[in-house]
Amino acid sequence: MTWIDFVFFLYMFVGLYMLSLFLFLYLHGRKDIFSYPNGKIEPVSIVMPCYNEGEHIGKAIEALLNLDYPRDMIEIIVVDDKSKDNSAEIISKYAEKYSNVKLIVNSRNSGGAAEPTNIGIRASKYDYIAVADADSEPKRDALIKMIGFLQNDQTVGGVTCAVLSKEPKTFMQKLQAIEYAVIAANRKLLDVIDAVYVTPGPFALYRKRILIEVGLFDPKNLTQDIEIVWRLKSRGYKARMCLATCVYSATPKKFSKWWKQRVRWNIGGTQTLIQYRNYLFKTGMLGSFILPFFSFSLFLGLFGLLLFVYLMLRRLLVTYLTTRSSIIADTAIITLQDLSFTPSVLNYFGAVMFVFGLISTLFYLYLMRRHINKKHNVFNILFYLLIYLTIYPLIMVTGLFKLMRKTYTW
Amino acid sequence: MVNGANNAFWQALVFTIVVFAGGVFLGAIIEQSRANHFEMEVLNSQINFEDQKLRIALSQNSNLSCDEWIDGIFNFADRVYEEAQTLERYDSSSSLSDNLKVIHRQYDLLRLNLISESNLLVDKCVDSDFHTVVYFFDYGSEDIEIRSLQTSFARVLTQLKADNPDKVLLLPIAGNLELESVNLALKNHNINRLPAIVIDDKYVVNDLKSSSELEKYLL
């Protein structure tokens, strides 16, 4: 066995372990996977940061106004981060029409979501703060199903719900729709062991007192929704996940936008990882699972990419040298023998792992069917597994490169 | 946290170890079955070879013609060559064991036997037009340049054999499998780097040449 064979076996072992872990988490938590504590109606301030969201902001506000929650118990604060489009104008119209809708215009463009969110939180008057994205629409029952998590356990600082793709039309959006559904199911399984590591921006609920106690969202971090959870956890608070409801969020239509978004997420994730490195292997889920999991994933992703590049270069070099000498010797550049493929045990392992991955993906999509009307196309699922996911190491490298050179923006 | 959910970490680990070990065990069985298949093939080939030798020995004074003798050796060598190609494919896809390396050695010995047999044939059938082309290669080389060079050598020799099927007795032999007889053959021909081609026990070719250039040695 060569060292490369050994590395492949190691990767497959880790992959199988992660699939098994989620399987066992499901077995432990399956009874409560869609359950939620009954919540009391209490007033909630919903803070929505907004920048150039003229296309979505109207629908987003309306979705909040149409929540199954008494309107007089909701305060909607939209903080415009100096948009260049007509966002502020649209928000003003809603503010004029509805007394519980307020517009705050930031004095400058902060270049991120954290600062306008913090402005909104400071201006809010209620004890519960929901943070919503301006391109997202929560399900009508979102608030009522999520608030019980905070009311029933005083140590819970934040609650998230399933984030799903809003009206996926393009191929990229359809791939993201699969990804979002898989991530949502996975996140609920992490909730079984109290390892929810993010309360995504599209819709999350917090206790205002705790947010202020930990110092609100970090404007320097590109993924303030990950950082806030790690900070909550580092201070002994919990984050929970409610799979009984969801929020539909707009996803990038094109590859370039998607790439930019994912690079930003990776930079933010790495920033958070570095920021909380001292908690590694310390007590609590942050130190014993979340940090090692993220660090190990980052290492495996980068090492895997390096190995892939090395193997490809070696292959290219062999092909080049063979072709060159075959030309010199005036013989065939390629023969039938070169095209023959004899599967090795590693290939069988890889195929079995792919089948396991496919089964778990299909299972997660099956779990999420209650929130998704359309069925996913088989080709899209295969493309997601075989191509889409393999792009991630490249995103990681780009993110790290930009982080090192400090050439990143929102 | 759900009660007892922390156990999922250990349960998953045990489950993974069991499934993984099962997979490795199955993989070892697959590789072993391939090795068993080749063990039978090499055994059959050895029996056929002994049979061939006995047939020749018993009919020394009878009417076994050179043509029949040559046909026998060629058919046998071609079959061994095909088996070796399949063995090569399986060998390169083998990850868990070195079983096939031993079989490689057995095949190499068989082919070495064929060289001495063909030398006998040359002595006996002076007028016959056939040539022994022995290709010594570096087995399992990790050196990229050697691997590329060997691929080209193999292609040239395959072409040579395809162009002269009844004239060329092609015998590829690994030169680095620690077989004393192979080492002796290499020493006899002053070969100190692989790959190398020995034609008719006379010419040693170390550099890559085209099939037509090699054909000149056959004249």
XYZ file of C-alpha atoms in Angstrom:
629
model
C 0.000 0.000 0.000
C 1.420 3.400 -0.984
C 1.049 6.526 1.157
C -1.492 7.841 -1.327
C -3.615 4.694 -0.900
C -3.356 5.206 2.848
C -4.523 8.835 2.582
C -7.476 7.756 0.416
C -8.466 5.136 2.984
C -8.173 7.768 5.723
C -10.452 10.161 3.835
C -12.976 7.411 3.306
C -12.845 6.472 6.966
C -13.487 10.073 8.010
C -16.288 10.396 5.432
C -17.909 7.195 6.620
C -17.566 8.309 10.240
C -19.333 11.603 9.540
C -22.144 9.860 7.653
C -22.492 7.364 10.518
C -22.437 10.128 13.127
C -25.358 11.859 11.462
C -27.161 8.537 11.135
C -26.817 7.899 14.882
C -27.766 11.476 15.703
C -30.917 10.945 13.682
C -31.645 7.703 15.540
C -31.255 9.509 18.864
C -33.297 12.555 17.957
C -35.778 11.289 15.367
C -38.809 11.542 17.677
C -38.297 15.242 18.306
C -36.909 16.267 14.972
C -39.921 18.386 14.025
C -41.118 19.175 17.520
C -40.915 22.560 19.192
C -41.825 23.886 22.639
C -45.141 25.695 22.786
C -44.465 29.400 22.891
C -46.369 32.260 24.471
C -47.122 35.339 22.463
C -44.679 37.981 23.612
C -43.619 41.135 21.760
C -40.797 40.736 19.274
C -38.667 43.304 17.470
C -37.676 42.187 14.006
C -34.512 43.827 12.727
C -33.857 43.732 9.014
C -30.589 45.122 7.625
C -30.930 46.178 4.011
C -28.571 47.175 1.239
C -29.653 47.489 -2.390
C -32.549 45.056 -1.930
C -35.133 46.998 -3.934
C -36.021 43.797 -5.760
C -36.846 41.829 -2.594
C -37.459 44.234 0.308
C -41.197 44.726 -0.311
C -41.933 41.017 -0.276
C -39.672 40.538 2.730
C -41.564 43.158 4.788
C -44.889 41.735 3.713
C -43.802 38.248 4.752
C -43.037 39.654 8.221
C -46.354 41.484 8.363
C -48.153 38.272 7.424
C -46.572 36.147 10.143
C -49.023 34.144 12.252
C -48.353 36.461 15.127
C -50.421 39.390 16.404
C -49.341 42.408 14.424
C -49.399 44.627 17.485
C -46.848 42.320 19.099
C -44.349 42.849 16.300
C -42.091 45.784 15.627
C -40.289 45.753 12.278
C -37.133 47.862 12.108
C -35.556 48.034 8.680
C -32.076 49.542 8.758
C -30.982 50.748 5.372
C -27.216 50.693 5.013
C -27.147 53.645 2.568
C -28.543 51.709 -0.367
C -27.883 53.085 -3.813
C -31.152 51.759 -5.203
C -34.766 52.549 -4.254
C -34.773 50.351 -1.110
C -35.234 53.264 1.332
C -38.109 54.607 -0.771
C -39.942 51.271 -0.713
C -39.377 50.875 3.037
C -40.688 54.418 3.642
C -43.953 53.537 1.925
C -44.406 50.543 4.235
C -43.460 52.684 7.258
C -46.124 55.213 6.271
C -48.729 52.496 5.843
C -47.939 50.356 8.894
C -47.308 51.908 12.277
C -45.154 48.970 13.415
C -42.737 49.307 10.494
C -39.820 51.689 11.062
C -37.041 52.814 8.775
C -33.621 53.780 10.034
C -31.075 54.939 7.499
C -27.477 54.369 8.497
C -25.303 57.467 8.225
C -22.789 55.538 6.112
C -22.523 52.353 4.141
C -20.907 49.941 6.586
C -20.245 47.272 3.959
C -21.755 44.460 6.028
C -24.851 43.293 7.854
C -23.543 43.492 11.414
C -23.505 47.263 11.868
C -27.060 47.968 10.596
C -28.311 44.979 12.605
C -26.714 46.367 15.756
C -28.257 49.784 15.068
C -31.655 48.115 14.764
C -31.177 46.119 17.968
C -30.220 49.231 19.914
C -33.308 51.007 18.621
C -35.649 48.102 19.378
C -38.023 48.143 22.306
C -38.801 44.470 22.925
C -36.935 41.671 24.737
C -36.924 39.283 21.796
C -35.035 40.181 18.650
C -35.590 38.458 15.357
C -33.009 39.187 12.687
C -34.195 38.802 9.116
C -32.529 39.239 5.744
C -34.055 41.661 3.286
C -34.145 39.001 0.568
C -35.836 36.338 2.687
C -39.389 35.357 3.521
C -40.056 33.355 6.676
C -42.937 30.905 6.758
C -45.991 32.326 8.495
C -45.550 30.066 11.524
C -41.827 30.831 11.932
C -41.987 33.143 14.916
C -44.565 31.274 16.949
C -42.751 27.958 16.490
C -39.337 29.404 17.340
C -40.064 31.603 20.349
C -40.792 28.683 22.680
C -37.125 27.592 22.474
C -36.111 30.876 24.126
C -38.974 30.948 26.606
C -38.492 27.380 27.822
C -34.775 27.519 28.486
C -33.146 30.674 29.827
C -29.714 29.525 28.640
C -30.774 29.568 24.985
C -29.418 32.721 23.354
C -30.428 32.153 19.740
C -32.774 30.048 17.625
C -32.545 29.326 13.961
C -34.881 27.551 11.554
C -34.403 25.753 8.237
C -33.105 28.093 5.564
C -34.343 27.001 2.151
C -33.890 28.352 -1.331
C -36.590 30.784 -2.465
C -38.076 29.912 -5.872
C -35.014 28.290 -7.431
C -35.097 28.912 -11.180
C -31.592 28.717 -12.600
C -29.408 25.599 -12.488
C -27.182 27.193 -9.837
C -30.206 27.975 -7.691
C -31.508 24.426 -8.033
C -28.165 23.080 -6.834
C -28.253 25.480 -3.909
C -31.821 24.372 -3.144
C -30.497 20.830 -2.658
C -27.587 22.092 -0.596
C -29.761 24.275 1.647
C -32.175 21.392 2.308
C -29.307 19.014 3.182
C -27.679 21.628 5.431
C -30.977 22.317 7.205
C -31.501 18.642 8.010
C -27.865 18.289 9.071
C -28.115 21.320 11.332
C -31.133 19.870 13.104
C -29.157 16.679 13.706
C -26.373 18.791 15.221
C -29.011 20.330 17.468
C -29.485 16.860 18.990
C -26.018 17.231 20.577
C -26.280 20.965 21.121
C -23.799 21.686 18.332
C -25.673 24.255 16.220
C -22.855 26.511 15.090
C -24.708 29.223 13.167
C -27.984 31.113 13.292
C -28.137 32.154 9.630
C -29.073 35.693 8.691
C -32.294 34.937 6.768
C -34.254 34.457 9.980
C -33.076 33.926 13.555
C -34.443 34.790 16.947
C -32.413 36.011 19.933
C -32.890 37.229 23.438
C -31.976 40.935 23.449
C -30.496 40.867 26.961
C -28.045 38.133 25.987
C -27.098 39.813 22.703
C -26.266 43.020 24.551
C -24.427 41.080 27.258
C -22.132 39.397 24.714
C -21.594 42.615 22.774
C -23.924 42.327 19.741
C -22.797 41.290 16.249
C -19.156 41.691 15.248
C -18.914 44.166 12.323
C -15.375 42.988 11.514
C -16.449 39.430 10.843
C -17.791 38.553 7.386
C -20.068 35.880 8.847
C -21.450 37.632 11.868
C -24.181 34.981 12.115
C -21.563 32.265 12.766
C -19.443 34.423 15.061
C -22.363 35.400 17.289
C -23.192 31.742 17.973
C -19.584 30.882 18.819
C -19.530 33.881 21.166
C -22.785 32.790 22.775
C -21.411 29.284 23.220
C -18.116 30.538 24.597
C -20.159 32.356 27.273
C -22.155 29.253 28.140
C -25.292 29.990 26.123
C -26.954 27.658 23.653
C -28.195 27.994 20.102
C -31.135 25.864 18.992
C -32.623 24.829 15.705
C -36.308 24.567 14.859
C -36.938 22.304 11.877
C -40.700 22.656 12.183
C -40.570 25.897 10.260
C -38.377 27.563 7.693
C -37.411 30.712 5.885
C -37.094 30.952 2.106
C -34.052 32.939 1.104
C -32.966 34.286 -2.286
C -29.880 32.531 -3.633
C -27.359 33.717 -6.245
C -28.564 33.076 -9.777
C -25.162 32.916 -11.378
C -21.938 31.106 -10.642
C -19.903 34.299 -10.193
C -22.239 35.678 -7.497
C -22.394 32.281 -5.838
C -18.594 32.022 -5.837
C -18.267 35.478 -4.281
C -20.802 34.627 -1.581
C -19.135 31.306 -0.736
C -15.681 32.862 -0.598
C -17.089 35.434 1.828
C -18.623 32.690 3.957
C -15.319 30.840 3.996
C -13.360 33.938 4.948
C -15.835 34.626 7.744
C -15.713 31.013 8.907
C -11.929 31.068 8.986
C -11.910 34.442 10.777
C -14.159 32.919 13.423
C -12.017 29.803 13.644
C -8.916 31.890 14.261
C -10.721 34.136 16.713
C -11.856 31.196 18.866
C -8.798 28.958 18.452
C -8.076 29.094 22.189
C -11.274 27.188 22.889
C -10.053 24.152 20.922
C -10.486 20.930 22.929
C -11.892 22.834 25.876
C -15.138 21.798 27.497
C -18.485 22.365 25.859
C -19.557 21.572 22.321
C -17.687 24.585 20.951
C -14.300 23.252 22.031
C -14.953 19.559 21.893
C -16.828 19.283 18.606
C -17.516 22.482 16.634
C -13.956 23.827 16.586
C -12.249 20.457 15.947
C -14.852 19.684 13.266
C -14.273 22.979 11.457
C -10.489 22.837 11.836
C -10.326 19.253 10.635
C -12.657 19.980 7.709
C -10.468 22.898 6.691
C -7.331 20.770 6.930
C -8.875 17.850 5.018
C -10.216 20.164 2.331
C -6.892 21.886 1.790
C -4.819 18.726 1.996
C -7.230 16.956 -0.365
C -6.915 19.763 -2.874
C -3.120 19.722 -2.636
C -3.094 15.958 -3.118
C -5.437 16.251 -6.085
C -3.226 18.909 -7.685
C -0.120 16.789 -7.047
C -1.708 13.688 -8.590
C -3.016 15.625 -11.582
C 0.375 17.240 -12.197
C 2.109 13.881 -11.917
C -0.398 12.371 -14.314
C 0.047 15.249 -16.753
C 3.821 14.948 -16.551
C 3.691 11.185 -17.199
C 1.319 11.753 -20.139
C 3.565 14.483 -21.516
C 6.752 12.418 -21.192
C 5.091 9.297 -22.600
C 3.607 11.198 -25.521
C 6.935 12.868 -26.235
C 8.878 9.605 -26.211
C 6.143 7.855 -28.205
C 6.418 10.544 -30.860
C 10.213 10.183 -30.879
C 9.841 6.403 -31.241
C 7.209 6.874 -33.927
C 4.691 4.686 -32.145
C 1.098 4.922 -30.919
C 0.377 7.792 -28.516
C -2.491 5.901 -26.990
C -3.419 2.227 -27.073
C -6.420 0.159 -26.038
C -4.400 -1.097 -23.084
C -4.190 2.500 -21.804
C -7.962 2.827 -21.900
C -8.672 -0.382 -20.040
C -9.730 0.109 -16.450
C -9.397 -2.471 -13.738
C -11.149 -1.305 -10.576
C -9.113 -1.488 -7.416
C -10.383 -2.043 -3.899
C -10.065 1.728 -3.438
C -12.399 2.264 -6.391
C -14.923 -0.101 -4.821
C -14.623 1.790 -1.536
C -15.138 5.084 -3.367
C -18.207 3.731 -5.160
C -19.691 2.459 -1.898
C -18.993 5.802 -0.214
C -20.691 7.598 -3.092
C -23.749 5.362 -2.695
C -23.797 6.077 1.068
C -23.519 9.808 0.339
C -26.312 9.581 -2.218
C -28.565 7.683 0.187
C -28.031 10.208 2.979
C -28.631 13.133 0.607
C -31.869 11.541 -0.614
C -32.864 10.877 2.979
C -32.243 14.507 4.002
C -34.255 15.723 1.016
C -37.018 13.301 2.017
C -36.963 14.732 5.564
C -37.288 18.256 4.213
C -40.151 17.471 1.842
C -42.680 19.104 4.194
C -41.169 22.510 3.415
C -40.401 22.001 -0.265
C -43.132 21.761 -2.887
C -41.062 20.794 -5.901
C -39.161 17.530 -6.253
C -35.455 17.691 -6.948
C -34.236 16.478 -10.310
C -32.026 13.328 -10.202
C -29.451 14.910 -12.500
C -29.205 17.947 -10.198
C -28.696 15.696 -7.173
C -25.920 13.765 -8.926
C -24.333 16.979 -10.164
C -24.504 18.378 -6.647
C -22.722 15.336 -5.231
C -20.160 14.830 -7.971
C -19.281 18.353 -9.073
C -20.775 21.041 -6.858
C -19.330 19.745 -3.595
C -15.901 19.192 -5.105
C -15.585 22.929 -5.834
C -15.488 23.713 -2.120
C -11.748 23.152 -1.580
C -11.094 25.745 -4.314
C -13.348 28.194 -2.495
C -11.427 27.451 0.706
C -8.089 28.233 -0.929
C -9.419 31.446 -2.475
C -10.873 32.466 0.879
C -7.620 31.784 2.715
C -5.638 33.641 0.082
C -7.883 36.706 0.351
C -7.834 36.516 4.134
C -4.046 36.447 4.173
C -3.829 39.345 1.735
C -6.666 41.145 3.522
C -8.361 41.781 0.180
C -11.839 40.819 1.218
C -15.051 42.795 1.281
C -18.682 41.902 1.932
C -29.314 18.044 24.201
C -31.209 14.799 23.688
C -30.486 12.290 26.470
C -27.709 9.889 25.544
C -27.104 11.639 22.215
C -23.433 12.083 23.121
C -23.099 8.331 22.723
C -23.578 8.892 18.994
C -19.858 9.740 18.724
C -18.771 6.333 20.032
C -21.550 4.456 18.330
C -20.587 6.034 15.006
C -16.928 5.214 15.612
C -17.639 1.555 16.400
C -20.034 1.319 13.452
C -17.460 2.916 11.123
C -14.687 0.613 12.323
C -16.902 -2.449 11.815
C -18.093 -1.365 8.352
C -14.612 -0.245 7.322
C -12.991 -3.434 8.589
C -15.652 -5.402 6.719
C -14.826 -3.431 3.586
C -11.095 -4.016 3.954
C -11.774 -7.720 4.564
C -13.945 -7.914 1.429
C -11.275 -6.023 -0.490
C -8.629 -8.477 0.685
C -10.879 -11.348 -0.453
C -11.269 -9.736 -3.892
C -7.513 -9.279 -4.228
C -6.871 -12.791 -2.935
C -9.330 -14.249 -5.445
C -7.479 -12.409 -8.215
C -4.187 -13.796 -6.919
C -5.714 -17.301 -6.723
C -6.889 -16.995 -10.316
C -3.390 -16.112 -11.443
C -1.830 -18.809 -9.311
C -3.939 -21.308 -11.245
C -3.021 -19.660 -14.549
C 0.682 -19.710 -13.806
C 0.432 -23.296 -12.614
C -1.339 -24.264 -15.843
C 1.294 -22.440 -17.838
C 4.068 -24.211 -15.962
C 2.399 -27.567 -16.645
C 1.988 -26.687 -20.313
C 5.603 -25.630 -20.462
C 6.828 -28.862 -18.890
C 4.539 -30.745 -21.256
C 6.019 -28.882 -24.203
C 9.554 -29.653 -23.063
C 8.753 -33.320 -22.579
C 7.094 -33.512 -25.982
C 10.242 -32.078 -27.550
C 12.516 -34.377 -25.557
C 10.470 -37.466 -26.396
C 10.343 -36.669 -30.071
C 14.010 -35.711 -30.499
C 14.475 -38.621 -32.811
C 10.989 -38.603 -34.279
C 9.461 -36.453 -36.944
C 8.643 -33.255 -34.933
C 9.370 -30.527 -37.427
C 10.910 -27.145 -36.645
C 7.688 -25.484 -37.724
C 5.689 -27.474 -35.201
C 8.270 -26.764 -32.553
C 8.242 -23.013 -33.297
C 4.446 -22.948 -33.436
C 4.277 -24.592 -30.041
C 6.677 -22.133 -28.447
C 5.044 -19.107 -30.084
C 1.538 -20.101 -29.058
C 2.731 -20.722 -25.574
C 4.708 -17.454 -25.330
C 1.800 -15.434 -26.727
C -0.576 -16.906 -24.199
C 1.820 -16.188 -21.348
C 2.237 -12.656 -22.703
C -1.536 -12.071 -22.644
C -1.794 -13.494 -19.147
C 1.023 -11.209 -18.054
C -0.769 -8.179 -19.480
C -3.879 -9.010 -17.476
C -1.711 -9.635 -14.429
C -0.113 -6.218 -14.951
C -3.535 -4.545 -14.944
C -4.633 -6.297 -11.773
C -1.284 -5.650 -10.167
C -1.483 -1.910 -10.765
C -4.940 -1.830 -9.190
C -3.917 -3.857 -6.165
C -3.857 -1.874 -2.912
C -3.987 -4.245 0.008
C -1.480 -7.005 -0.646
C 1.672 -7.940 -2.545
C 0.428 -11.401 -3.532
C 0.597 -10.640 -7.235
C 4.276 -9.734 -6.998
C 5.082 -13.363 -6.196
C 3.098 -14.475 -9.245
C 5.017 -11.944 -11.306
C 8.198 -13.699 -10.244
C 6.755 -17.053 -11.251
C 5.834 -15.717 -14.697
C 9.297 -14.207 -15.069
C 10.900 -17.552 -14.342
C 8.622 -19.168 -16.894
C 9.622 -16.656 -19.527
C 13.276 -17.088 -18.661
C 12.797 -20.779 -19.280
C 11.315 -19.871 -22.638
C 14.488 -17.969 -23.522
C 16.658 -21.014 -22.998
C 14.110 -23.102 -24.858
C 14.149 -20.715 -27.805
C 17.965 -20.765 -27.777
C 17.772 -24.539 -28.182
C 15.383 -23.998 -31.033
C 17.761 -21.605 -32.763
C 20.524 -24.223 -32.548
C 18.303 -26.982 -33.883
C 16.389 -25.098 -36.552
C 19.134 -23.048 -38.149
C 17.106 -22.054 -41.194
C 14.122 -20.810 -39.268
C 13.386 -17.101 -39.325
C 12.332 -16.196 -35.815
C 13.791 -13.881 -33.229
C 13.745 -13.694 -29.467
C 13.095 -10.200 -28.127
C 13.524 -10.000 -24.365
C 12.343 -6.834 -22.706
C 13.804 -6.222 -19.240
C 11.832 -3.584 -17.340
C 11.827 -1.909 -13.950
C 8.905 -3.434 -12.026
C 6.866 -1.004 -9.913
C 9.105 1.963 -10.632
C 7.940 5.206 -9.046
C 10.312 7.259 -11.189
C 8.139 9.258 -13.575
C 10.727 9.322 -16.355
C 11.330 5.575 -16.186
C 7.593 4.882 -16.097
C 6.978 7.065 -19.155
C 9.932 5.554 -20.988
C 8.719 2.034 -20.210
C 5.248 2.846 -21.494
C 6.790 3.927 -24.796
C 9.089 0.869 -24.891
C 6.045 -1.351 -24.348
C 4.134 0.384 -27.142
C 7.047 0.020 -29.571
C 7.466 -3.650 -28.729
C 3.728 -4.294 -28.995
C 3.867 -2.741 -32.447
C 6.923 -4.816 -33.367
C 5.128 -7.956 -32.285
C 1.934 -6.939 -34.116
C 3.901 -6.322 -37.332
C 5.822 -9.589 -37.017
C 3.530 -11.991 -35.190
C 5.188 -15.191 -36.447
C 8.704 -13.870 -36.367
C 9.088 -12.233 -32.967
C 9.015 -14.114 -29.689
C 8.365 -11.265 -27.247
C 9.275 -11.970 -23.626
C 8.880 -9.131 -21.102
C 10.700 -9.843 -17.836
C 10.909 -7.701 -14.687
C 14.566 -7.026 -14.074
C 14.323 -6.080 -10.437
C 12.386 -8.846 -8.710
C 15.459 -10.335 -7.072
C 15.586 -13.491 -9.172
C 19.134 -14.814 -9.358
C 18.641 -16.169 -12.860
C 17.345 -12.817 -14.123
C 20.216 -10.987 -12.430
C 22.624 -13.384 -14.146
C 20.975 -12.776 -17.518
C 21.315 -9.008 -16.993
C 24.945 -9.393 -15.965
C 25.706 -11.585 -18.988
C 24.461 -8.806 -21.253
C 26.142 -6.011 -19.256
C 22.798 -4.396 -18.567
C 23.052 -2.010 -15.657
C 20.054 0.211 -16.320
C 16.455 -0.568 -17.087
C 14.542 -0.708 -19.342
C 16.590 -2.659 -21.884
C 15.860 -4.908 -24.853
C 17.930 -7.956 -25.777
C 17.417 -9.210 -29.304
C 18.460 -12.758 -30.221
C 20.766 -12.873 -27.206
C 23.158 -10.621 -29.153
C 22.007 -7.029 -29.351
C 21.297 -4.894 -26.312
C 19.136 -1.793 -26.870
C 18.923 0.725 -24.031
C 17.640 3.721 -25.936
C 14.158 4.168 -27.208
C 13.940 3.262 -30.873
C 11.108 3.023 -33.308
C 9.643 -0.313 -34.309
C 11.164 -0.017 -37.777
C 14.587 0.645 -36.294
C 14.259 -2.433 -34.113
C 13.203 -4.451 -37.154
C 16.655 -3.828 -38.597
C 18.089 -6.055 -35.840
C 15.831 -8.826 -37.047
C 17.327 -8.941 -40.524
